[in-house]
Amino acid sequence: MLLELNAALLALAALIDTASIEVRIASPALASEPVLAAVERARQRGVPVKVLLGATPQYTVDAHGALSGPNRPFDKGPQGAELARLDAARAQTYIPPRFNEVGSDGLQRGVQAHMAYAVVDVNQAMVCMAPLTQPAPAGLCVQTDARHARALAALHEVDHDYTLSAPVRRRKLGELAPAGMVATPEMADGFTALLPQPWGHMLTSLLTNGQAVDALLRSPYRPVIWLAAGAPHSSQAVARLRAAGFAVQQSPVTFDGTLLIASRMVFLGSQRMDQQQLRSSRDVGVLLPADFAEPSARLSAKWRATSSESAGSLDQRTRQP
């Protein structure tokens, strides 16, 4: 089932209300009243809830990667109230040291958390283009089945415990590809391999010069590319694509993530077509069959209602390189 973000958060709350085994959530921030209330009800029923959140550089970790001191990210910031509610409900809320944009002594350099998904009882899942917060930007979520849920639960374990051995991490991440899922940065090449497919429309919230644009230029297809309003897209990337025959348009709507639409398949993910973020941001996307093509096109049509005036504004909003 395909849903717009605000509706998806209500659906996720209803899904959590059915949980009897466990709930797993991963998002840079969790600021949705319906979802937080559903988490509280799940904990009152005794259902374990495991939440992974994003991080900022303003904290320290000990030699084992545990957060030290009272300076857990967001405790006193904009997410503080949500963290307090999760803590009060005794949800297992964790901000992995890996989701540290600057890295720490003794740890590998971190990645920025940008993924947005939830797993309920390892048989139902929700994958979204944008974080699980309200008010939500334009965007879509897909409520999907056990195949995706199992793969996402494995990814959740990998991100929760960076001390897992390399073979275990590879095995768990390997469960994503057969399920038609892509998790970057590890699968950055898998994401760019999707781009030279026969897409009709591509919508992305950030486009910069790099491997994504290179992959598009190798494609024999010329989809219409729609860029989110307000983002600092690369003027050089836009120029290269237009010179190769791509129609690059400005959407009048702000949205997050990437949506690829063809007649027989759809890709929906939190990824952006940005070189740095593909290599240093935890994002998740899912490849969906033909059943989702028409609903995706219909729900995103308003993002693509671009006038000549807004298309012209794209040239004023791009940046170098």
Short mmCIF file of C-alpha atoms in Angstrom, two decimals:
data_model
loop_
_atom_site.label_atom_id
_atom_site.label_comp_id
_atom_site.label_asym_id
_atom_site.label_seq_id
_atom_site.Cartn_x
_atom_site.Cartn_y
_atom_site.Cartn_z
CA MET A 1 0.00 0.00 0.00
CA LEU A 2 1.34 3.41 -1.01
CA LEU A 3 0.62 6.40 1.23
CA GLU A 4 1.50 10.06 1.48
CA LEU A 5 3.71 10.82 4.46
CA ASN A 6 1.15 12.28 6.84
CA ALA A 7 -1.30 9.46 6.14
CA ALA A 8 1.52 6.94 6.48
CA LEU A 9 2.35 8.12 10.00
CA LEU A 10 -1.28 7.49 11.03
CA ALA A 11 -1.13 4.07 9.36
CA LEU A 12 2.13 3.30 11.16
CA ALA A 13 0.53 4.17 14.49
CA ALA A 14 -2.32 1.76 13.71
CA LEU A 15 0.21 -0.89 12.71
CA ILE A 16 2.11 -0.48 15.99
CA ASP A 17 -1.19 -0.95 17.83
CA THR A 18 -1.33 -4.49 16.38
CA ALA A 19 2.20 -5.40 17.56
CA SER A 20 2.56 -8.39 19.85
CA ILE A 21 6.24 -9.37 19.37
CA GLU A 22 8.36 -6.27 18.77
CA VAL A 23 8.54 -2.89 17.07
CA ARG A 24 11.68 -1.51 15.40
CA ILE A 25 11.91 2.10 14.21
CA ALA A 26 14.79 3.91 12.50
CA SER A 27 14.65 7.62 11.67
CA PRO A 28 16.91 10.66 12.13
CA ALA A 29 14.19 12.00 14.43
CA LEU A 30 10.87 10.70 15.70
CA ALA A 31 8.44 13.57 16.16
CA SER A 32 4.99 12.26 15.30
CA GLU A 33 2.37 12.41 18.03
CA PRO A 34 0.35 9.43 16.67
CA VAL A 35 3.47 7.26 16.42
CA LEU A 36 4.81 8.28 19.85
CA ALA A 37 1.42 7.57 21.44
CA ALA A 38 1.30 4.16 19.72
CA VAL A 39 4.80 3.38 21.04
CA GLU A 40 3.64 4.23 24.55
CA ARG A 41 0.63 1.91 24.18
CA ALA A 42 2.85 -0.88 22.85
CA ARG A 43 5.15 -0.59 25.86
CA GLN A 44 2.12 -0.65 28.19
CA ARG A 45 1.23 -4.01 26.57
CA GLY A 46 4.77 -5.23 27.23
CA VAL A 47 5.87 -5.16 23.58
CA PRO A 48 9.60 -4.38 23.16
CA VAL A 49 10.25 -1.23 21.12
CA LYS A 50 13.71 -0.52 19.67
CA VAL A 51 14.30 2.95 18.23
CA LEU A 52 17.39 4.13 16.33
CA LEU A 53 17.79 7.88 15.98
CA GLY A 54 20.30 10.15 14.29
CA ALA A 55 23.11 12.02 15.98
CA THR A 56 24.95 15.30 16.02
CA PRO A 57 28.67 15.80 16.70
CA GLN A 58 27.99 17.34 20.12
CA TYR A 59 28.48 14.26 22.25
CA THR A 60 31.18 11.85 23.34
CA VAL A 61 31.47 8.06 23.47
CA ASP A 62 33.56 5.82 25.65
CA ALA A 63 36.03 3.18 24.45
CA HIS A 64 33.16 0.73 23.86
CA GLY A 65 31.10 3.18 21.85
CA ALA A 66 28.62 3.89 24.64
CA LEU A 67 27.34 7.43 24.96
CA SER A 68 28.98 9.09 27.93
CA GLY A 69 27.72 11.70 30.33
CA PRO A 70 24.39 13.54 30.25
CA ASN A 71 24.99 15.00 26.79
CA ARG A 72 23.08 12.53 24.66
CA PRO A 73 22.16 14.26 21.38
CA PHE A 74 18.89 16.15 21.33
CA ASP A 75 18.24 15.70 25.08
CA LYS A 76 18.06 19.48 25.39
CA GLY A 77 17.44 20.23 21.73
CA PRO A 78 14.39 20.15 19.50
CA GLN A 79 14.01 16.38 19.91
CA GLY A 80 14.33 16.46 23.68
CA ALA A 81 10.62 16.13 24.39
CA GLU A 82 10.31 13.09 22.13
CA LEU A 83 13.33 11.43 23.74
CA ALA A 84 11.87 12.07 27.18
CA ARG A 85 8.63 10.35 26.17
CA LEU A 86 10.47 7.37 24.71
CA ASP A 87 12.60 7.09 27.84
CA ALA A 88 9.53 7.35 30.08
CA ALA A 89 7.90 4.53 28.11
CA ARG A 90 11.08 2.47 28.54
CA ALA A 91 11.56 2.11 24.83
CA GLN A 92 15.06 1.00 23.91
CA THR A 93 16.14 4.26 22.32
CA TYR A 94 19.64 4.25 20.92
CA ILE A 95 21.70 6.72 18.96
CA PRO A 96 24.47 4.60 17.43
CA PRO A 97 27.95 6.11 17.64
CA ARG A 98 28.22 5.29 13.94
CA PHE A 99 25.57 7.93 13.23
CA ASN A 100 28.05 10.61 14.16
CA GLU A 101 28.87 12.94 11.32
CA VAL A 102 32.43 13.56 12.48
CA GLY A 103 33.52 10.18 13.86
CA SER A 104 35.25 9.59 17.20
CA ASP A 105 38.57 8.31 18.46
CA GLY A 106 38.69 4.55 18.19
CA LEU A 107 35.65 4.38 15.92
CA GLN A 108 35.30 4.36 12.19
CA ARG A 109 34.21 7.65 10.68
CA GLY A 110 30.46 7.85 11.08
CA VAL A 111 27.62 8.26 8.66
CA GLN A 112 24.71 10.65 8.77
CA ALA A 113 21.39 8.98 9.62
CA HIS A 114 18.71 9.77 7.05
CA MET A 115 16.80 6.46 6.79
CA ALA A 116 13.10 6.25 7.64
CA TYR A 117 11.48 2.89 8.25
CA ALA A 118 9.66 0.78 10.82
CA VAL A 119 9.18 -2.96 11.32
CA VAL A 120 6.31 -4.50 13.27
CA ASP A 121 6.47 -8.13 14.42
CA VAL A 122 9.01 -8.88 11.63
CA ASN A 123 6.14 -9.37 9.17
CA GLN A 124 5.04 -5.84 8.30
CA ALA A 125 7.09 -2.79 7.46
CA MET A 126 6.85 0.85 6.45
CA VAL A 127 9.54 2.52 4.31
CA CYS A 128 9.42 6.28 3.78
CA MET A 129 11.19 8.89 1.69
CA ALA A 130 11.54 11.29 4.63
CA PRO A 131 12.00 11.16 8.43
CA LEU A 132 9.09 10.14 10.66
CA THR A 133 8.25 13.64 11.79
CA GLN A 134 5.29 15.98 11.53
CA PRO A 135 4.51 18.25 9.84
CA ALA A 136 5.89 16.08 7.06
CA PRO A 137 7.18 17.34 3.71
CA ALA A 138 5.67 16.00 0.51
CA GLY A 139 6.69 12.41 0.00
CA LEU A 140 5.53 8.82 -0.04
CA CYS A 141 5.77 5.73 2.13
CA VAL A 142 5.08 2.12 1.29
CA GLN A 143 3.56 -0.35 3.73
CA THR A 144 4.93 -3.70 2.73
CA ASP A 145 5.32 -7.36 3.59
CA ALA A 146 7.37 -9.88 5.55
CA ARG A 147 10.10 -10.15 2.92
CA HIS A 148 11.00 -6.47 3.34
CA ALA A 149 10.33 -6.57 7.08
CA ARG A 150 12.89 -9.33 7.66
CA ALA A 151 15.53 -7.49 5.64
CA LEU A 152 14.89 -4.24 7.49
CA ALA A 153 15.05 -5.99 10.86
CA ALA A 154 18.49 -7.32 9.86
CA LEU A 155 19.61 -3.80 8.87
CA HIS A 156 18.31 -2.48 12.19
CA GLU A 157 20.48 -5.02 14.02
CA VAL A 158 23.55 -4.02 12.00
CA ASP A 159 23.08 -0.33 12.76
CA HIS A 160 22.29 -0.95 16.41
CA ASP A 161 25.43 -2.97 17.08
CA TYR A 162 28.48 -1.74 15.20
CA THR A 163 30.56 -4.35 17.07
CA LEU A 164 29.08 -7.16 14.96
CA SER A 165 31.82 -9.00 13.10
CA ALA A 166 32.37 -8.06 9.47
CA PRO A 167 31.03 -11.43 8.16
CA VAL A 168 27.85 -11.03 10.22
CA ARG A 169 27.35 -7.48 8.94
CA ARG A 170 27.85 -8.61 5.34
CA ARG A 171 25.42 -11.51 5.78
CA LYS A 172 22.72 -9.32 7.30
CA LEU A 173 23.18 -6.58 4.71
CA GLY A 174 23.11 -9.29 2.05
CA GLU A 175 19.49 -9.95 2.95
CA LEU A 176 18.52 -6.57 1.49
CA ALA A 177 19.33 -7.19 -2.18
CA PRO A 178 17.11 -10.30 -2.67
CA ALA A 179 14.27 -8.32 -1.09
CA GLY A 180 14.71 -5.55 -3.68
CA MET A 181 16.07 -3.10 -1.14
CA VAL A 182 19.04 -0.75 -1.25
CA ALA A 183 20.83 0.59 1.83
CA THR A 184 23.47 3.22 1.25
CA PRO A 185 26.35 3.90 1.83
CA GLU A 186 27.29 0.19 1.61
CA MET A 187 25.12 -0.28 -1.50
CA ALA A 188 25.84 3.06 -3.18
CA ASP A 189 26.81 1.25 -6.39
CA GLY A 190 23.55 -0.67 -6.23
CA PHE A 191 21.62 2.59 -6.09
CA THR A 192 23.43 4.12 -9.06
CA ALA A 193 22.97 0.84 -10.99
CA LEU A 194 19.21 1.46 -10.79
CA LEU A 195 19.44 4.83 -12.53
CA PRO A 196 20.08 3.70 -16.15
CA GLN A 197 16.72 1.82 -16.17
CA PRO A 198 13.71 2.85 -18.32
CA TRP A 199 12.26 5.36 -15.86
CA GLY A 200 9.72 7.87 -17.09
CA HIS A 201 10.04 10.31 -14.19
CA MET A 202 12.73 10.83 -11.58
CA LEU A 203 12.07 13.02 -8.55
CA THR A 204 14.93 13.83 -6.21
CA SER A 205 15.41 16.28 -3.39
CA LEU A 206 19.10 16.90 -4.10
CA LEU A 207 21.16 16.58 -7.31
CA THR A 208 24.89 17.18 -7.41
CA ASN A 209 27.66 16.25 -9.82
CA GLY A 210 29.00 12.76 -9.22
CA GLN A 211 28.33 9.07 -9.73
CA ALA A 212 24.54 9.45 -9.94
CA VAL A 213 24.80 11.93 -12.82
CA ASP A 214 27.49 9.79 -14.48
CA ALA A 215 25.16 6.79 -14.31
CA LEU A 216 22.32 8.78 -15.88
CA LEU A 217 24.55 9.93 -18.72
CA ARG A 218 25.37 6.30 -19.51
CA SER A 219 21.69 5.44 -19.80
CA PRO A 220 20.00 5.10 -23.21
CA TYR A 221 16.80 6.47 -21.60
CA ARG A 222 15.89 10.09 -21.02
CA PRO A 223 13.44 10.38 -18.13
CA VAL A 224 12.11 13.75 -17.00
CA ILE A 225 14.01 14.76 -13.86
CA TRP A 226 12.17 16.82 -11.25
CA LEU A 227 14.11 18.62 -8.55
CA ALA A 228 12.66 19.63 -5.19
CA ALA A 229 11.99 23.28 -4.59
CA GLY A 230 14.46 25.16 -2.45
CA ALA A 231 17.38 22.71 -2.55
CA PRO A 232 20.82 23.90 -3.76
CA HIS A 233 21.13 21.63 -6.80
CA SER A 234 24.38 21.63 -8.78
CA SER A 235 24.22 23.89 -11.84
CA GLN A 236 26.97 21.85 -13.47
CA ALA A 237 25.00 18.62 -13.01
CA VAL A 238 21.88 20.24 -14.47
CA ALA A 239 23.86 21.60 -17.42
CA ARG A 240 25.44 18.21 -18.16
CA LEU A 241 22.08 16.46 -18.10
CA ARG A 242 20.35 19.06 -20.27
CA ALA A 243 23.22 18.94 -22.79
CA ALA A 244 22.66 15.17 -23.04
CA GLY A 245 18.98 15.61 -23.80
CA PHE A 246 17.40 15.27 -20.36
CA ALA A 247 14.49 17.49 -19.42
CA VAL A 248 15.33 18.84 -15.95
CA GLN A 249 12.46 20.65 -14.25
CA GLN A 250 11.90 22.48 -10.99
CA SER A 251 9.08 21.13 -8.86
CA PRO A 252 7.07 23.79 -7.02
CA VAL A 253 6.95 21.46 -4.01
CA THR A 254 9.52 20.71 -1.31
CA PHE A 255 10.02 17.00 -0.79
CA ASP A 256 12.71 14.68 0.51
CA GLY A 257 14.30 11.52 -0.89
CA THR A 258 14.08 10.01 -4.38
CA LEU A 259 11.17 8.55 -6.32
CA LEU A 260 11.74 6.77 -9.66
CA ILE A 261 8.67 5.86 -11.70
CA ALA A 262 8.41 3.54 -14.71
CA SER A 263 5.48 1.67 -16.23
CA ARG A 264 6.55 -1.62 -14.64
CA MET A 265 8.41 -0.63 -11.49
CA VAL A 266 8.92 2.07 -8.88
CA PHE A 267 11.83 2.90 -6.58
CA LEU A 268 11.05 4.79 -3.39
CA GLY A 269 13.80 5.73 -0.97
CA SER A 270 15.34 8.32 1.31
CA GLN A 271 18.41 8.53 -0.95
CA ARG A 272 19.35 11.76 -2.69
CA MET A 273 21.40 12.01 -5.89
CA ASP A 274 24.30 13.60 -4.09
CA GLN A 275 27.83 12.19 -4.27
CA GLN A 276 28.74 12.87 -0.66
CA GLN A 277 25.50 11.62 0.83
CA LEU A 278 25.45 8.43 -1.23
CA ARG A 279 28.83 7.62 0.32
CA SER A 280 28.25 8.86 3.87
CA SER A 281 24.54 8.69 4.70
CA ARG A 282 22.42 5.80 5.91
CA ASP A 283 19.49 5.72 3.52
CA VAL A 284 17.04 2.98 2.63
CA GLY A 285 14.97 2.44 -0.51
CA VAL A 286 12.80 -0.29 -1.96
CA LEU A 287 12.14 -1.43 -5.53
CA LEU A 288 8.42 -2.02 -6.06
CA PRO A 289 6.53 -3.89 -8.82
CA ALA A 290 4.20 -2.54 -11.50
CA ASP A 291 1.21 -2.42 -9.15
CA PHE A 292 2.73 0.67 -7.54
CA ALA A 293 3.48 2.59 -10.75
CA GLU A 294 0.10 4.18 -11.34
CA PRO A 295 -0.51 5.13 -7.67
CA SER A 296 3.01 6.61 -7.46
CA ALA A 297 2.48 8.71 -10.57
CA ARG A 298 -0.91 9.87 -9.32
CA LEU A 299 0.23 10.77 -5.82
CA SER A 300 3.32 12.61 -7.06
CA ALA A 301 1.58 14.38 -9.95
CA LYS A 302 1.14 17.54 -7.91
CA TRP A 303 4.91 17.70 -7.36
CA ARG A 304 5.35 17.61 -11.12
CA ALA A 305 2.86 20.38 -11.92
CA THR A 306 5.68 22.67 -12.96
CA SER A 307 4.99 25.87 -14.85
CA SER A 308 7.46 27.54 -17.18
CA GLU A 309 7.99 30.15 -14.45
CA SER A 310 9.02 27.60 -11.84
CA ALA A 311 11.18 25.77 -14.37
CA GLY A 312 12.98 29.02 -15.04
CA SER A 313 13.56 29.54 -11.33
CA LEU A 314 15.65 26.36 -11.28
CA ASP A 315 18.51 28.20 -12.96
CA GLN A 316 18.45 30.79 -10.19
CA ARG A 317 18.57 28.16 -7.42
CA THR A 318 21.32 25.89 -8.66
CA ARG A 319 24.84 26.13 -7.32
CA GLN A 320 28.33 25.17 -8.42
CA PRO A 321 29.75 22.70 -9.07
#
